[in-house]
């Protein structure tokens, strides 16, 4: 399993991960262009991703989306994705980062 910076060619793979979740792909594409998307890849398939952005006033950063396929959870992949985003924010001199969490319907999780 490899954690790497996302590329434009990853849009389709990220989209497949998010078919059941209300994530605007246009926002993910914009963040790819800004270098703020990281993907977890195994055997050529994207199994997780995280993206963020620096607010326009550059006062803080936001982690926007964070997802790992169900069958790969519990292996530390989300932690590794988060660490890469944290490094990216630090490289951009962002000292404060926020993360919001939506609670999904439990029926969707099963």
PDB file of N, CA and C in Angstrom:
ATOM      1  N   UNK A   1       0.845  -1.173   0.000  1.00  0.00           N
ATOM      2  CA  UNK A   1       0.000   0.000   0.000  1.00  0.00           C
ATOM      3  C   UNK A   1       0.892   1.237   0.000  1.00  0.00           C
ATOM      4  N   UNK A   2       0.519   2.195  -0.820  1.00  0.00           N
ATOM      5  CA  UNK A   2       1.305   3.425  -0.968  1.00  0.00           C
ATOM      6  C   UNK A   2       0.407   4.632  -0.734  1.00  0.00           C
ATOM      7  N   UNK A   3       0.924   5.618  -0.014  1.00  0.00           N
ATOM      8  CA  UNK A   3       0.257   6.909   0.138  1.00  0.00           C
ATOM      9  C   UNK A   3       1.022   7.877  -0.747  1.00  0.00           C
ATOM     10  N   UNK A   4       0.303   8.584  -1.607  1.00  0.00           N
ATOM     11  CA  UNK A   4       0.964   9.527  -2.513  1.00  0.00           C
ATOM     12  C   UNK A   4       0.042  10.705  -2.784  1.00  0.00           C
ATOM     13  N   UNK A   5       0.646  11.760  -3.343  1.00  0.00           N
ATOM     14  CA  UNK A   5      -0.129  12.918  -3.757  1.00  0.00           C
ATOM     15  C   UNK A   5      -1.042  12.521  -4.906  1.00  0.00           C
ATOM     16  N   UNK A   6      -2.270  12.984  -4.843  1.00  0.00           N
ATOM     17  CA  UNK A   6      -3.221  12.681  -5.902  1.00  0.00           C
ATOM     18  C   UNK A   6      -2.874  13.401  -7.192  1.00  0.00           C
ATOM     19  N   UNK A   7      -3.275  12.791  -8.299  1.00  0.00           N
ATOM     20  CA  UNK A   7      -3.065  13.363  -9.626  1.00  0.00           C
ATOM     21  C   UNK A   7      -4.404  13.431 -10.347  1.00  0.00           C
ATOM     22  N   UNK A   8      -4.450  14.233 -11.395  1.00  0.00           N
ATOM     23  CA  UNK A   8      -5.712  14.378 -12.132  1.00  0.00           C
ATOM     24  C   UNK A   8      -6.246  13.043 -12.625  1.00  0.00           C
ATOM     25  N   UNK A   9      -5.367  12.121 -12.940  1.00  0.00           N
ATOM     26  CA  UNK A   9      -5.816  10.810 -13.428  1.00  0.00           C
ATOM     27  C   UNK A   9      -6.539  10.003 -12.338  1.00  0.00           C
ATOM     28  N   UNK A  10      -6.448  10.440 -11.074  1.00  0.00           N
ATOM     29  CA  UNK A  10      -7.076   9.733  -9.959  1.00  0.00           C
ATOM     30  C   UNK A  10      -8.549  10.086  -9.763  1.00  0.00           C
ATOM     31  N   UNK A  11      -9.056  11.050 -10.511  1.00  0.00           N
ATOM     32  CA  UNK A  11     -10.435  11.507 -10.327  1.00  0.00           C
ATOM     33  C   UNK A  11     -11.425  10.348 -10.430  1.00  0.00           C
ATOM     34  N   UNK A  12     -11.261   9.507 -11.423  1.00  0.00           N
ATOM     35  CA  UNK A  12     -12.195   8.394 -11.608  1.00  0.00           C
ATOM     36  C   UNK A  12     -12.164   7.439 -10.411  1.00  0.00           C
ATOM     37  N   UNK A  13     -10.979   7.089  -9.950  1.00  0.00           N
ATOM     38  CA  UNK A  13     -10.846   6.189  -8.802  1.00  0.00           C
ATOM     39  C   UNK A  13     -11.429   6.778  -7.529  1.00  0.00           C
ATOM     40  N   UNK A  14     -11.221   8.070  -7.319  1.00  0.00           N
ATOM     41  CA  UNK A  14     -11.800   8.740  -6.151  1.00  0.00           C
ATOM     42  C   UNK A  14     -13.316   8.757  -6.284  1.00  0.00           C
ATOM     43  N   UNK A  15     -13.800   9.040  -7.487  1.00  0.00           N
ATOM     44  CA  UNK A  15     -15.242   9.053  -7.733  1.00  0.00           C
ATOM     45  C   UNK A  15     -15.889   7.715  -7.423  1.00  0.00           C
ATOM     46  N   UNK A  16     -15.213   6.629  -7.773  1.00  0.00           N
ATOM     47  CA  UNK A  16     -15.739   5.289  -7.479  1.00  0.00           C
ATOM     48  C   UNK A  16     -15.851   5.058  -5.976  1.00  0.00           C
ATOM     49  N   UNK A  17     -14.899   5.572  -5.214  1.00  0.00           N
ATOM     50  CA  UNK A  17     -14.959   5.439  -3.752  1.00  0.00           C
ATOM     51  C   UNK A  17     -16.174   6.149  -3.176  1.00  0.00           C
ATOM     52  N   UNK A  18     -16.540   7.239  -3.802  1.00  0.00           N
ATOM     53  CA  UNK A  18     -17.539   8.132  -3.211  1.00  0.00           C
ATOM     54  C   UNK A  18     -18.928   8.018  -3.826  1.00  0.00           C
ATOM     55  N   UNK A  19     -19.193   6.964  -4.561  1.00  0.00           N
ATOM     56  CA  UNK A  19     -20.484   6.837  -5.239  1.00  0.00           C
ATOM     57  C   UNK A  19     -21.673   6.955  -4.290  1.00  0.00           C
ATOM     58  N   UNK A  20     -21.532   6.472  -3.064  1.00  0.00           N
ATOM     59  CA  UNK A  20     -22.657   6.481  -2.129  1.00  0.00           C
ATOM     60  C   UNK A  20     -22.644   7.674  -1.176  1.00  0.00           C
ATOM     61  N   UNK A  21     -21.657   8.537  -1.291  1.00  0.00           N
ATOM     62  CA  UNK A  21     -21.532   9.650  -0.362  1.00  0.00           C
ATOM     63  C   UNK A  21     -21.660  10.974  -1.106  1.00  0.00           C
ATOM     64  N   UNK A  22     -22.306  11.951  -0.470  1.00  0.00           N
ATOM     65  CA  UNK A  22     -22.555  13.240  -1.125  1.00  0.00           C
ATOM     66  C   UNK A  22     -21.334  14.162  -1.126  1.00  0.00           C
ATOM     67  N   UNK A  23     -20.351  13.845  -1.948  1.00  0.00           N
ATOM     68  CA  UNK A  23     -19.147  14.670  -2.042  1.00  0.00           C
ATOM     69  C   UNK A  23     -19.101  15.295  -3.432  1.00  0.00           C
ATOM     70  N   UNK A  24     -19.009  16.628  -3.504  1.00  0.00           N
ATOM     71  CA  UNK A  24     -18.945  17.287  -4.814  1.00  0.00           C
ATOM     72  C   UNK A  24     -17.597  17.045  -5.502  1.00  0.00           C
ATOM     73  N   UNK A  25     -17.610  16.295  -6.593  1.00  0.00           N
ATOM     74  CA  UNK A  25     -16.366  15.959  -7.295  1.00  0.00           C
ATOM     75  C   UNK A  25     -15.670  17.192  -7.856  1.00  0.00           C
ATOM     76  N   UNK A  26     -16.402  18.238  -8.170  1.00  0.00           N
ATOM     77  CA  UNK A  26     -15.763  19.464  -8.670  1.00  0.00           C
ATOM     78  C   UNK A  26     -14.813  20.036  -7.620  1.00  0.00           C
ATOM     79  N   UNK A  27     -15.214  19.941  -6.364  1.00  0.00           N
ATOM     80  CA  UNK A  27     -14.355  20.430  -5.280  1.00  0.00           C
ATOM     81  C   UNK A  27     -13.093  19.570  -5.167  1.00  0.00           C
ATOM     82  N   UNK A  28     -13.248  18.250  -5.291  1.00  0.00           N
ATOM     83  CA  UNK A  28     -12.096  17.350  -5.240  1.00  0.00           C
ATOM     84  C   UNK A  28     -11.144  17.659  -6.396  1.00  0.00           C
ATOM     85  N   UNK A  29     -11.691  17.880  -7.590  1.00  0.00           N
ATOM     86  CA  UNK A  29     -10.857  18.203  -8.761  1.00  0.00           C
ATOM     87  C   UNK A  29     -10.068  19.489  -8.529  1.00  0.00           C
ATOM     88  N   UNK A  30     -10.721  20.482  -7.948  1.00  0.00           N
ATOM     89  CA  UNK A  30     -10.053  21.757  -7.668  1.00  0.00           C
ATOM     90  C   UNK A  30      -8.904  21.545  -6.678  1.00  0.00           C
ATOM     91  N   UNK A  31      -9.140  20.725  -5.662  1.00  0.00           N
ATOM     92  CA  UNK A  31      -8.104  20.463  -4.664  1.00  0.00           C
ATOM     93  C   UNK A  31      -6.951  19.656  -5.248  1.00  0.00           C
ATOM     94  N   UNK A  32      -7.246  18.785  -6.221  1.00  0.00           N
ATOM     95  CA  UNK A  32      -6.175  18.064  -6.926  1.00  0.00           C
ATOM     96  C   UNK A  32      -5.235  19.061  -7.592  1.00  0.00           C
ATOM     97  N   UNK A  33      -5.816  20.045  -8.254  1.00  0.00           N
ATOM     98  CA  UNK A  33      -5.024  21.062  -8.940  1.00  0.00           C
ATOM     99  C   UNK A  33      -4.176  21.886  -7.985  1.00  0.00           C
ATOM    100  N   UNK A  34      -4.637  22.012  -6.748  1.00  0.00           N
ATOM    101  CA  UNK A  34      -3.907  22.787  -5.743  1.00  0.00           C
ATOM    102  C   UNK A  34      -2.909  21.930  -4.964  1.00  0.00           C
ATOM    103  N   UNK A  35      -2.823  20.644  -5.291  1.00  0.00           N
ATOM    104  CA  UNK A  35      -1.872  19.769  -4.600  1.00  0.00           C
ATOM    105  C   UNK A  35      -2.279  19.403  -3.193  1.00  0.00           C
ATOM    106  N   UNK A  36      -3.580  19.407  -2.917  1.00  0.00           N
ATOM    107  CA  UNK A  36      -4.057  19.140  -1.561  1.00  0.00           C
ATOM    108  C   UNK A  36      -4.872  17.852  -1.468  1.00  0.00           C
ATOM    109  N   UNK A  37      -4.572  16.877  -2.312  1.00  0.00           N
ATOM    110  CA  UNK A  37      -5.251  15.579  -2.265  1.00  0.00           C
ATOM    111  C   UNK A  37      -4.194  14.487  -2.135  1.00  0.00           C
ATOM    112  N   UNK A  38      -4.440  13.570  -1.226  1.00  0.00           N
ATOM    113  CA  UNK A  38      -3.577  12.397  -1.067  1.00  0.00           C
ATOM    114  C   UNK A  38      -4.431  11.154  -1.230  1.00  0.00           C
ATOM    115  N   UNK A  39      -3.857  10.142  -1.876  1.00  0.00           N
ATOM    116  CA  UNK A  39      -4.576   8.891  -2.084  1.00  0.00           C
ATOM    117  C   UNK A  39      -3.784   7.734  -1.488  1.00  0.00           C
ATOM    118  N   UNK A  40      -4.524   6.720  -1.068  1.00  0.00           N
ATOM    119  CA  UNK A  40      -3.938   5.443  -0.656  1.00  0.00           C
ATOM    120  C   UNK A  40      -4.217   4.491  -1.806  1.00  0.00           C
ATOM    121  N   UNK A  41      -3.173   3.849  -2.287  1.00  0.00           N
ATOM    122  CA  UNK A  41      -3.305   2.986  -3.460  1.00  0.00           C
ATOM    123  C   UNK A  41      -2.728   1.607  -3.145  1.00  0.00           C
ATOM    124  N   UNK A  42      -3.452   0.579  -3.558  1.00  0.00           N
ATOM    125  CA  UNK A  42      -2.958  -0.783  -3.407  1.00  0.00           C
ATOM    126  C   UNK A  42      -3.241  -1.544  -4.695  1.00  0.00           C
ATOM    127  N   UNK A  43      -2.197  -2.143  -5.241  1.00  0.00           N
ATOM    128  CA  UNK A  43      -2.302  -2.914  -6.488  1.00  0.00           C
ATOM    129  C   UNK A  43      -2.996  -2.118  -7.594  1.00  0.00           C
ATOM    130  N   UNK A  44      -2.643  -0.835  -7.691  1.00  0.00           N
ATOM    131  CA  UNK A  44      -3.167   0.014  -8.750  1.00  0.00           C
ATOM    132  C   UNK A  44      -4.569   0.548  -8.525  1.00  0.00           C
ATOM    133  N   UNK A  45      -5.181   0.246  -7.382  1.00  0.00           N
ATOM    134  CA  UNK A  45      -6.537   0.725  -7.084  1.00  0.00           C
ATOM    135  C   UNK A  45      -6.494   1.706  -5.924  1.00  0.00           C
ATOM    136  N   UNK A  46      -7.270   2.761  -6.049  1.00  0.00           N
ATOM    137  CA  UNK A  46      -7.368   3.739  -4.969  1.00  0.00           C
ATOM    138  C   UNK A  46      -8.312   3.169  -3.916  1.00  0.00           C
ATOM    139  N   UNK A  47      -7.803   3.060  -2.693  1.00  0.00           N
ATOM    140  CA  UNK A  47      -8.590   2.481  -1.612  1.00  0.00           C
ATOM    141  C   UNK A  47      -8.950   3.510  -0.541  1.00  0.00           C
ATOM    142  N   UNK A  48      -8.410   4.722  -0.676  1.00  0.00           N
ATOM    143  CA  UNK A  48      -8.727   5.783   0.259  1.00  0.00           C
ATOM    144  C   UNK A  48      -8.181   7.104  -0.237  1.00  0.00           C
ATOM    145  N   UNK A  49      -8.714   8.186   0.306  1.00  0.00           N
ATOM    146  CA  UNK A  49      -8.190   9.504  -0.051  1.00  0.00           C
ATOM    147  C   UNK A  49      -8.547  10.505   1.037  1.00  0.00           C
ATOM    148  N   UNK A  50      -7.830  11.607   1.027  1.00  0.00           N
ATOM    149  CA  UNK A  50      -8.116  12.739   1.905  1.00  0.00           C
ATOM    150  C   UNK A  50      -7.761  13.997   1.132  1.00  0.00           C
ATOM    151  N   UNK A  51      -8.571  15.026   1.300  1.00  0.00           N
ATOM    152  CA  UNK A  51      -8.236  16.294   0.654  1.00  0.00           C
ATOM    153  C   UNK A  51      -8.503  17.452   1.600  1.00  0.00           C
ATOM    154  N   UNK A  52      -7.859  18.552   1.298  1.00  0.00           N
ATOM    155  CA  UNK A  52      -7.999  19.736   2.120  1.00  0.00           C
ATOM    156  C   UNK A  52      -7.793  20.983   1.293  1.00  0.00           C
ATOM    157  N   UNK A  53      -7.903  22.106   1.960  1.00  0.00           N
ATOM    158  CA  UNK A  53      -7.649  23.373   1.275  1.00  0.00           C
ATOM    159  C   UNK A  53      -7.208  24.413   2.281  1.00  0.00           C
ATOM    160  N   UNK A  54      -6.495  25.391   1.776  1.00  0.00           N
ATOM    161  CA  UNK A  54      -6.086  26.535   2.575  1.00  0.00           C
ATOM    162  C   UNK A  54      -7.138  27.605   2.345  1.00  0.00           C
ATOM    163  N   UNK A  55      -7.670  28.153   3.431  1.00  0.00           N
ATOM    164  CA  UNK A  55      -8.685  29.194   3.304  1.00  0.00           C
ATOM    165  C   UNK A  55      -8.090  30.408   2.583  1.00  0.00           C
ATOM    166  N   UNK A  56      -8.942  31.149   1.917  1.00  0.00           N
ATOM    167  CA  UNK A  56      -8.486  32.281   1.100  1.00  0.00           C
ATOM    168  C   UNK A  56      -7.643  33.277   1.882  1.00  0.00           C
ATOM    169  N   UNK A  57      -7.988  33.507   3.143  1.00  0.00           N
ATOM    170  CA  UNK A  57      -7.207  34.465   3.934  1.00  0.00           C
ATOM    171  C   UNK A  57      -5.926  33.839   4.502  1.00  0.00           C
ATOM    172  N   UNK A  58      -5.706  32.552   4.203  1.00  0.00           N
ATOM    173  CA  UNK A  58      -4.521  31.791   4.619  1.00  0.00           C
ATOM    174  C   UNK A  58      -4.333  31.749   6.133  1.00  0.00           C
ATOM    175  N   UNK A  59      -5.423  31.991   6.870  1.00  0.00           N
ATOM    176  CA  UNK A  59      -5.345  31.945   8.325  1.00  0.00           C
ATOM    177  C   UNK A  59      -5.362  30.510   8.842  1.00  0.00           C
ATOM    178  N   UNK A  60      -5.997  29.610   8.095  1.00  0.00           N
ATOM    179  CA  UNK A  60      -6.061  28.218   8.534  1.00  0.00           C
ATOM    180  C   UNK A  60      -6.367  27.303   7.354  1.00  0.00           C
ATOM    181  N   UNK A  61      -6.198  26.021   7.591  1.00  0.00           N
ATOM    182  CA  UNK A  61      -6.507  25.022   6.580  1.00  0.00           C
ATOM    183  C   UNK A  61      -7.705  24.197   7.007  1.00  0.00           C
ATOM    184  N   UNK A  62      -8.309  23.536   6.040  1.00  0.00           N
ATOM    185  CA  UNK A  62      -9.459  22.674   6.326  1.00  0.00           C
ATOM    186  C   UNK A  62      -9.252  21.317   5.675  1.00  0.00           C
ATOM    187  N   UNK A  63      -9.514  20.267   6.423  1.00  0.00           N
ATOM    188  CA  UNK A  63      -9.574  18.931   5.848  1.00  0.00           C
ATOM    189  C   UNK A  63     -11.024  18.747   5.432  1.00  0.00           C
ATOM    190  N   UNK A  64     -11.232  18.522   4.143  1.00  0.00           N
ATOM    191  CA  UNK A  64     -12.587  18.517   3.608  1.00  0.00           C
ATOM    192  C   UNK A  64     -13.209  17.128   3.519  1.00  0.00           C
ATOM    193  N   UNK A  65     -12.477  16.191   2.982  1.00  0.00           N
ATOM    194  CA  UNK A  65     -13.001  14.840   2.779  1.00  0.00           C
ATOM    195  C   UNK A  65     -11.938  13.836   3.183  1.00  0.00           C
ATOM    196  N   UNK A  66     -12.411  12.718   3.720  1.00  0.00           N
ATOM    197  CA  UNK A  66     -11.505  11.754   4.303  1.00  0.00           C
ATOM    198  C   UNK A  66     -12.213  10.408   4.221  1.00  0.00           C
ATOM    199  N   UNK A  67     -11.700   9.468   3.434  1.00  0.00           N
ATOM    200  CA  UNK A  67     -12.442   8.216   3.227  1.00  0.00           C
ATOM    201  C   UNK A  67     -11.499   7.057   2.936  1.00  0.00           C
ATOM    202  N   UNK A  68     -11.796   5.908   3.533  1.00  0.00           N
ATOM    203  CA  UNK A  68     -11.086   4.657   3.255  1.00  0.00           C
ATOM    204  C   UNK A  68     -12.150   3.586   3.025  1.00  0.00           C
ATOM    205  N   UNK A  69     -11.956   2.764   1.982  1.00  0.00           N
ATOM    206  CA  UNK A  69     -12.904   1.685   1.697  1.00  0.00           C
ATOM    207  C   UNK A  69     -13.087   0.807   2.928  1.00  0.00           C
ATOM    208  N   UNK A  70     -14.312   0.377   3.134  1.00  0.00           N
ATOM    209  CA  UNK A  70     -14.675  -0.381   4.329  1.00  0.00           C
ATOM    210  C   UNK A  70     -13.744  -1.564   4.593  1.00  0.00           C
ATOM    211  N   UNK A  71     -13.436  -2.342   3.562  1.00  0.00           N
ATOM    212  CA  UNK A  71     -12.627  -3.546   3.762  1.00  0.00           C
ATOM    213  C   UNK A  71     -11.161  -3.257   4.096  1.00  0.00           C
ATOM    214  N   UNK A  72     -10.741  -1.983   4.006  1.00  0.00           N
ATOM    215  CA  UNK A  72      -9.356  -1.615   4.323  1.00  0.00           C
ATOM    216  C   UNK A  72      -9.243  -0.832   5.630  1.00  0.00           C
ATOM    217  N   UNK A  73     -10.355  -0.600   6.285  1.00  0.00           N
ATOM    218  CA  UNK A  73     -10.338   0.171   7.527  1.00  0.00           C
ATOM    219  C   UNK A  73      -9.684  -0.620   8.654  1.00  0.00           C
ATOM    220  N   UNK A  74      -9.163   0.093   9.635  1.00  0.00           N
ATOM    221  CA  UNK A  74      -8.532  -0.536  10.788  1.00  0.00           C
ATOM    222  C   UNK A  74      -7.081  -0.920  10.551  1.00  0.00           C
ATOM    223  N   UNK A  75      -6.499  -0.426   9.461  1.00  0.00           N
ATOM    224  CA  UNK A  75      -5.105  -0.752   9.126  1.00  0.00           C
ATOM    225  C   UNK A  75      -4.174   0.460   9.220  1.00  0.00           C
ATOM    226  N   UNK A  76      -4.691   1.574   9.716  1.00  0.00           N
ATOM    227  CA  UNK A  76      -3.862   2.770   9.847  1.00  0.00           C
ATOM    228  C   UNK A  76      -3.772   3.615   8.589  1.00  0.00           C
ATOM    229  N   UNK A  77      -4.554   3.289   7.574  1.00  0.00           N
ATOM    230  CA  UNK A  77      -4.494   4.024   6.307  1.00  0.00           C
ATOM    231  C   UNK A  77      -4.973   5.455   6.489  1.00  0.00           C
ATOM    232  N   UNK A  78      -6.080   5.637   7.198  1.00  0.00           N
ATOM    233  CA  UNK A  78      -6.606   6.987   7.424  1.00  0.00           C
ATOM    234  C   UNK A  78      -5.595   7.835   8.188  1.00  0.00           C
ATOM    235  N   UNK A  79      -4.927   7.235   9.151  1.00  0.00           N
ATOM    236  CA  UNK A  79      -3.909   7.957   9.922  1.00  0.00           C
ATOM    237  C   UNK A  79      -2.778   8.421   9.008  1.00  0.00           C
ATOM    238  N   UNK A  80      -2.344   7.554   8.107  1.00  0.00           N
ATOM    239  CA  UNK A  80      -1.266   7.918   7.180  1.00  0.00           C
ATOM    240  C   UNK A  80      -1.703   9.029   6.226  1.00  0.00           C
ATOM    241  N   UNK A  81      -2.936   8.964   5.745  1.00  0.00           N
ATOM    242  CA  UNK A  81      -3.454  10.030   4.879  1.00  0.00           C
ATOM    243  C   UNK A  81      -3.479  11.355   5.635  1.00  0.00           C
ATOM    244  N   UNK A  82      -3.955  11.319   6.866  1.00  0.00           N
ATOM    245  CA  UNK A  82      -4.011  12.523   7.687  1.00  0.00           C
ATOM    246  C   UNK A  82      -2.617  13.094   7.925  1.00  0.00           C
ATOM    247  N   UNK A  83      -1.639  12.237   8.182  1.00  0.00           N
ATOM    248  CA  UNK A  83      -0.265  12.697   8.401  1.00  0.00           C
ATOM    249  C   UNK A  83       0.277  13.425   7.168  1.00  0.00           C
ATOM    250  N   UNK A  84      -0.001  12.896   5.992  1.00  0.00           N
ATOM    251  CA  UNK A  84       0.471  13.553   4.762  1.00  0.00           C
ATOM    252  C   UNK A  84      -0.179  14.918   4.583  1.00  0.00           C
ATOM    253  N   UNK A  85      -1.479  15.018   4.855  1.00  0.00           N
ATOM    254  CA  UNK A  85      -2.135  16.326   4.764  1.00  0.00           C
ATOM    255  C   UNK A  85      -1.553  17.290   5.794  1.00  0.00           C
ATOM    256  N   UNK A  86      -1.291  16.816   6.997  1.00  0.00           N
ATOM    257  CA  UNK A  86      -0.694  17.674   8.023  1.00  0.00           C
ATOM    258  C   UNK A  86       0.663  18.205   7.566  1.00  0.00           C
ATOM    259  N   UNK A  87       1.471  17.347   6.959  1.00  0.00           N
ATOM    260  CA  UNK A  87       2.777  17.791   6.429  1.00  0.00           C
ATOM    261  C   UNK A  87       2.587  18.865   5.359  1.00  0.00           C
ATOM    262  N   UNK A  88       1.604  18.652   4.491  1.00  0.00           N
ATOM    263  CA  UNK A  88       1.343  19.618   3.416  1.00  0.00           C
ATOM    264  C   UNK A  88       0.955  20.974   3.996  1.00  0.00           C
ATOM    265  N   UNK A  89       0.085  20.976   4.994  1.00  0.00           N
ATOM    266  CA  UNK A  89      -0.288  22.240   5.632  1.00  0.00           C
ATOM    267  C   UNK A  89       0.935  22.890   6.278  1.00  0.00           C
ATOM    268  N   UNK A  90       1.750  22.106   6.946  1.00  0.00           N
ATOM    269  CA  UNK A  90       2.956  22.646   7.592  1.00  0.00           C
ATOM    270  C   UNK A  90       3.896  23.257   6.556  1.00  0.00           C
ATOM    271  N   UNK A  91       4.071  22.584   5.423  1.00  0.00           N
ATOM    272  CA  UNK A  91       4.919  23.115   4.347  1.00  0.00           C
ATOM    273  C   UNK A  91       4.403  24.445   3.812  1.00  0.00           C
ATOM    274  N   UNK A  92       3.108  24.665   3.960  1.00  0.00           N
ATOM    275  CA  UNK A  92       2.496  25.920   3.491  1.00  0.00           C
ATOM    276  C   UNK A  92       2.358  26.934   4.627  1.00  0.00           C
ATOM    277  N   UNK A  93       3.031  26.675   5.737  1.00  0.00           N
ATOM    278  CA  UNK A  93       3.022  27.565   6.908  1.00  0.00           C
ATOM    279  C   UNK A  93       1.640  27.757   7.515  1.00  0.00           C
ATOM    280  N   UNK A  94       0.800  26.742   7.425  1.00  0.00           N
ATOM    281  CA  UNK A  94      -0.521  26.776   8.048  1.00  0.00           C
ATOM    282  C   UNK A  94      -0.396  26.084   9.402  1.00  0.00           C
ATOM    283  N   UNK A  95      -0.714  26.824  10.455  1.00  0.00           N
ATOM    284  CA  UNK A  95      -0.533  26.290  11.803  1.00  0.00           C
ATOM    285  C   UNK A  95      -1.823  25.753  12.423  1.00  0.00           C
ATOM    286  N   UNK A  96      -2.960  26.162  11.899  1.00  0.00           N
ATOM    287  CA  UNK A  96      -4.250  25.720  12.422  1.00  0.00           C
ATOM    288  C   UNK A  96      -5.017  25.013  11.317  1.00  0.00           C
ATOM    289  N   UNK A  97      -5.554  23.835  11.644  1.00  0.00           N
ATOM    290  CA  UNK A  97      -6.305  23.047  10.665  1.00  0.00           C
ATOM    291  C   UNK A  97      -7.606  22.593  11.308  1.00  0.00           C
ATOM    292  N   UNK A  98      -8.704  22.691  10.566  1.00  0.00           N
ATOM    293  CA  UNK A  98      -9.992  22.225  11.082  1.00  0.00           C
ATOM    294  C   UNK A  98     -10.471  21.012  10.292  1.00  0.00           C
ATOM    295  N   UNK A  99     -11.285  20.219  10.954  1.00  0.00           N
ATOM    296  CA  UNK A  99     -11.890  19.039  10.342  1.00  0.00           C
ATOM    297  C   UNK A  99     -13.321  18.964  10.826  1.00  0.00           C
ATOM    298  N   UNK A 100     -14.263  18.910   9.898  1.00  0.00           N
ATOM    299  CA  UNK A 100     -15.664  18.741  10.252  1.00  0.00           C
ATOM    300  C   UNK A 100     -16.057  17.318   9.909  1.00  0.00           C
ATOM    301  N   UNK A 101     -16.994  16.778  10.654  1.00  0.00           N
ATOM    302  CA  UNK A 101     -17.396  15.393  10.432  1.00  0.00           C
ATOM    303  C   UNK A 101     -18.910  15.311  10.281  1.00  0.00           C
ATOM    304  N   UNK A 102     -19.353  14.648   9.233  1.00  0.00           N
ATOM    305  CA  UNK A 102     -20.780  14.395   9.045  1.00  0.00           C
ATOM    306  C   UNK A 102     -21.073  12.982   9.527  1.00  0.00           C
ATOM    307  N   UNK A 103     -22.150  12.827  10.252  1.00  0.00           N
ATOM    308  CA  UNK A 103     -22.551  11.499  10.709  1.00  0.00           C
ATOM    309  C   UNK A 103     -23.482  10.923   9.659  1.00  0.00           C
ATOM    310  N   UNK A 104     -23.061   9.805   9.090  1.00  0.00           N
ATOM    311  CA  UNK A 104     -23.853   9.160   8.047  1.00  0.00           C
ATOM    312  C   UNK A 104     -24.846   8.201   8.687  1.00  0.00           C
ATOM    313  N   UNK A 105     -25.934   7.954   7.991  1.00  0.00           N
ATOM    314  CA  UNK A 105     -26.949   7.008   8.434  1.00  0.00           C
ATOM    315  C   UNK A 105     -26.316   5.624   8.600  1.00  0.00           C
ATOM    316  N   UNK A 106     -26.509   4.991   9.740  1.00  0.00           N
ATOM    317  CA  UNK A 106     -25.910   3.675  10.015  1.00  0.00           C
ATOM    318  C   UNK A 106     -26.293   2.637   8.964  1.00  0.00           C
ATOM    319  N   UNK A 107     -27.468   2.757   8.358  1.00  0.00           N
ATOM    320  CA  UNK A 107     -27.902   1.805   7.334  1.00  0.00           C
ATOM    321  C   UNK A 107     -26.965   1.829   6.135  1.00  0.00           C
ATOM    322  N   UNK A 108     -26.388   2.984   5.831  1.00  0.00           N
ATOM    323  CA  UNK A 108     -25.448   3.103   4.715  1.00  0.00           C
ATOM    324  C   UNK A 108     -24.133   2.414   5.033  1.00  0.00           C
ATOM    325  N   UNK A 109     -23.788   2.323   6.296  1.00  0.00           N
ATOM    326  CA  UNK A 109     -22.506   1.758   6.706  1.00  0.00           C
ATOM    327  C   UNK A 109     -22.484   0.238   6.654  1.00  0.00           C
ATOM    328  N   UNK A 110     -23.648  -0.410   6.736  1.00  0.00           N
ATOM    329  CA  UNK A 110     -23.650  -1.876   6.763  1.00  0.00           C
ATOM    330  C   UNK A 110     -23.518  -2.509   5.414  1.00  0.00           C
TER     331      UNK A 110
END
